[in-house]
Amino acid sequence: MVTGLLQDPSGRGLEVAELAIRTAMTKLGCSFLEQLLEFDQGYRGPRVNCGGGHEAKFCGYREKTVDTVLGPVHLDRGYYHCPECGHGFFPKDAELGIADSSLSPGLRRMADRLGSQGPFAQGRRDLAELAGIQLTTKRLERSSEADGERVRAAIEQQAQAVLSGTVVTLGAKELVDKLYIAIDGTGVPTVPADTEGHQGKS
């Protein structure tokens, strides 16, 4: 059967075979990843620091589905609630980089790359065709914009640190008060009407 597939006169046999193998291997990897994540269910003791100076109490486990580069995986995470702050959290989510997202860090990176290249709908189609991963246009858009906002905030924070003198950059010892930007537009395509009457233009 496999040999016959590779001998397809249309020439598509190899493509069908390699995509089928990729799908099978991806499913196998997804199952392995899910089992790997089950080794640690996120229990960090009966009480943990909530981050606000109080102790949060362990309240059981909650399930979460996370889309990864290998497909969706289901994992249980220990849930902690702080009565003083009035909020709950999952330590394991923060450790895995999925505290504010249902996409894995690896898949978010792929979505961000595609989302920055053009329309989100095209990014969704490219992700499905190139990686076999199905995401809605809206999910790709939300993930890309959320990560883009985090990058913008980090850059702004770094810039403020430099401007305030908290961080000293290498190079000039004194900050430059004014910068000039020069643009050479002589090579910009023009039409005859633009060059009429200008010496040296043709």
Coordinates of C-alpha atoms in Angstrom, one line a residue:
M1 CA 0.0 0.0 0.0
V2 CA 2.8 2.4 0.9
T3 CA 4.8 1.5 -2.2
G4 CA 1.8 2.0 -4.3
L5 CA 1.2 5.4 -2.7
L6 CA 4.7 6.5 -3.5
Q7 CA 4.3 5.4 -7.1
D8 CA 1.3 7.7 -7.7
P9 CA 1.4 8.9 -11.3
S10 CA 0.2 12.4 -10.2
G11 CA 3.4 12.9 -8.2
R12 CA 1.5 13.6 -4.9
G13 CA 2.2 10.3 -3.3
L14 CA 5.3 11.5 -1.4
E15 CA 3.5 14.6 -0.2
V16 CA 0.6 12.5 1.1
A17 CA 3.0 10.1 2.8
E18 CA 5.1 12.7 4.5
L19 CA 2.1 14.7 5.8
A20 CA 0.5 11.5 7.1
I21 CA 3.7 10.6 8.9
R22 CA 4.0 14.1 10.3
T23 CA 0.5 13.9 11.7
A24 CA 1.1 10.5 13.3
M25 CA 4.4 11.5 14.9
T26 CA 2.8 14.8 16.1
K27 CA 0.0 12.8 17.8
L28 CA 2.6 10.5 19.4
G29 CA 4.6 13.5 20.6
C30 CA 1.5 15.1 22.0
S31 CA 0.6 12.0 24.0
F32 CA 4.2 11.8 25.3
L33 CA 4.1 15.5 26.3
E34 CA 0.8 15.1 28.1
Q35 CA 2.2 12.1 30.1
L36 CA 5.3 14.1 30.9
L37 CA 3.2 17.0 32.3
E38 CA 1.3 14.5 34.5
F39 CA 4.4 13.8 36.6
D40 CA 4.0 17.1 38.4
Q41 CA 0.4 18.3 39.0
G42 CA 1.5 21.5 40.6
Y43 CA 1.1 20.7 44.3
R44 CA 3.4 23.0 46.2
G45 CA 2.4 22.2 49.7
P46 CA -0.6 23.0 51.8
R47 CA 0.2 26.7 51.8
V48 CA 2.3 29.0 49.5
N49 CA 3.2 32.7 49.5
C50 CA 0.6 34.5 47.5
G51 CA 3.0 37.2 46.4
G52 CA 1.3 39.8 48.5
G53 CA 2.7 38.9 51.9
H54 CA 0.0 36.4 52.8
E55 CA -0.4 32.6 52.6
A56 CA -2.6 31.0 50.0
K57 CA -4.2 27.7 50.8
F58 CA -4.3 24.6 48.6
C59 CA -7.9 24.0 47.3
G60 CA -7.5 21.1 45.0
Y61 CA -6.8 20.5 41.3
R62 CA -8.2 22.2 38.2
E63 CA -7.9 20.9 34.6
K64 CA -6.7 23.1 31.8
T65 CA -6.4 22.4 28.1
V66 CA -3.3 24.0 26.4
D67 CA -2.7 24.1 22.7
T68 CA 0.9 23.2 21.9
V69 CA 3.0 22.8 18.8
L70 CA 2.2 19.1 19.1
G71 CA -1.5 19.6 19.6
P72 CA -3.9 20.1 22.6
V73 CA -2.8 18.6 26.0
H74 CA -4.8 18.3 29.1
L75 CA -3.2 18.9 32.5
D76 CA -4.2 19.2 36.1
R77 CA -2.7 22.0 38.2
G78 CA -2.8 22.7 41.9
Y79 CA -5.1 25.6 42.7
Y80 CA -4.3 28.0 45.6
H81 CA -6.6 30.7 47.0
C82 CA -5.6 33.6 49.2
P83 CA -8.5 34.7 51.5
E84 CA -6.7 38.0 52.3
C85 CA -6.2 39.1 48.7
G86 CA -9.4 37.4 47.5
H87 CA -7.8 35.8 44.4
G88 CA -6.6 32.4 43.4
F89 CA -3.7 31.2 41.2
F90 CA -1.9 28.2 39.8
P91 CA 1.8 28.1 40.5
K92 CA 2.4 25.4 37.8
D93 CA 0.9 27.8 35.2
A94 CA 3.5 30.4 35.9
E95 CA 6.3 27.8 35.9
L96 CA 5.2 26.6 32.4
G97 CA 4.7 30.0 31.0
I98 CA 0.9 29.6 30.5
A99 CA -0.4 31.7 33.4
D100 CA -2.3 34.1 31.1
S101 CA -2.7 32.0 28.0
S102 CA -4.1 28.7 26.7
L103 CA -1.3 28.5 24.2
S104 CA 2.1 27.1 25.0
P105 CA 5.2 29.3 24.8
G106 CA 6.4 27.4 21.7
L107 CA 3.0 27.9 19.9
R108 CA 2.8 31.5 21.0
R109 CA 6.2 32.2 19.4
M110 CA 5.0 30.6 16.1
A111 CA 1.7 32.6 16.3
D112 CA 3.5 35.8 17.0
R113 CA 5.9 35.3 14.1
L114 CA 3.0 34.7 11.7
G115 CA 0.8 37.4 13.2
S116 CA 3.5 40.0 12.7
Q117 CA 3.9 39.2 9.0
G118 CA 0.5 40.3 7.7
P119 CA -3.2 39.7 8.2
F120 CA -4.1 37.4 11.0
A121 CA -6.4 35.3 8.8
Q122 CA -3.4 34.6 6.5
G123 CA -1.3 33.7 9.6
R124 CA -4.0 31.2 10.6
R125 CA -3.9 29.6 7.2
D126 CA -0.1 29.5 7.1
L127 CA 0.0 27.9 10.6
A128 CA -2.4 25.2 9.5
E129 CA -0.6 24.4 6.3
L130 CA 3.0 24.6 7.5
A131 CA 2.6 23.1 11.0
G132 CA -0.7 21.3 10.9
I133 CA -2.0 23.4 13.8
Q134 CA -5.6 24.7 13.8
L135 CA -6.2 28.0 15.6
T136 CA -9.0 30.5 15.0
T137 CA -8.1 33.8 13.6
K138 CA -9.2 35.5 16.7
R139 CA -7.0 33.4 19.0
L140 CA -4.0 34.0 16.9
E141 CA -4.8 37.8 16.9
R142 CA -5.3 37.9 20.7
S143 CA -2.1 36.0 21.4
S144 CA 0.0 38.1 19.0
E145 CA -1.4 41.4 20.3
A146 CA -0.9 40.3 24.0
D147 CA 2.7 39.3 23.5
G148 CA 3.3 42.4 21.4
E149 CA 2.0 44.5 24.2
R150 CA 4.3 42.8 26.7
V151 CA 7.3 43.5 24.4
R152 CA 6.2 47.1 24.0
A153 CA 6.0 47.5 27.8
A154 CA 9.4 45.9 28.3
I155 CA 11.0 48.2 25.7
E156 CA 9.4 51.2 27.2
Q157 CA 10.6 50.2 30.7
Q158 CA 14.1 49.8 29.4
A159 CA 14.0 53.2 27.6
Q160 CA 12.8 54.9 30.8
A161 CA 15.6 53.2 32.8
V162 CA 18.2 54.6 30.3
L163 CA 16.6 58.1 30.2
S164 CA 16.4 58.3 34.0
G165 CA 20.0 57.3 34.4
T166 CA 19.1 54.1 36.3
V167 CA 20.8 52.1 33.5
V168 CA 24.0 53.4 31.9
T169 CA 24.5 52.3 28.3
L170 CA 27.9 51.6 26.8
G171 CA 29.3 54.2 24.5
A172 CA 28.9 58.0 25.0
K173 CA 29.1 59.1 28.6
E174 CA 26.6 61.9 28.1
L175 CA 23.1 61.6 26.7
V176 CA 22.5 63.2 23.3
D177 CA 19.9 65.9 23.5
K178 CA 18.9 65.8 19.8
L179 CA 19.2 63.3 17.1
Y180 CA 18.9 64.0 13.3
I181 CA 17.6 61.5 10.8
A182 CA 18.7 62.0 7.1
I183 CA 16.9 60.3 4.3
D184 CA 18.3 60.0 0.8
G185 CA 15.4 60.0 -1.6
T186 CA 17.2 60.4 -4.9
G187 CA 16.7 56.8 -5.8
V188 CA 12.9 56.9 -5.3
P189 CA 11.1 56.1 -8.6
T190 CA 9.7 59.2 -10.3
V191 CA 7.6 60.2 -13.3
P192 CA 8.7 62.7 -15.9
A193 CA 6.6 65.5 -14.5
D194 CA 8.5 65.2 -11.2
T195 CA 11.9 65.8 -12.8
E196 CA 10.9 68.5 -15.3
G197 CA 13.0 71.6 -14.9
H198 CA 15.5 70.0 -12.4
Q199 CA 19.0 69.8 -13.7
G200 CA 20.6 66.4 -13.5
K201 CA 17.3 64.6 -13.3
S202 CA 16.1 62.4 -16.1

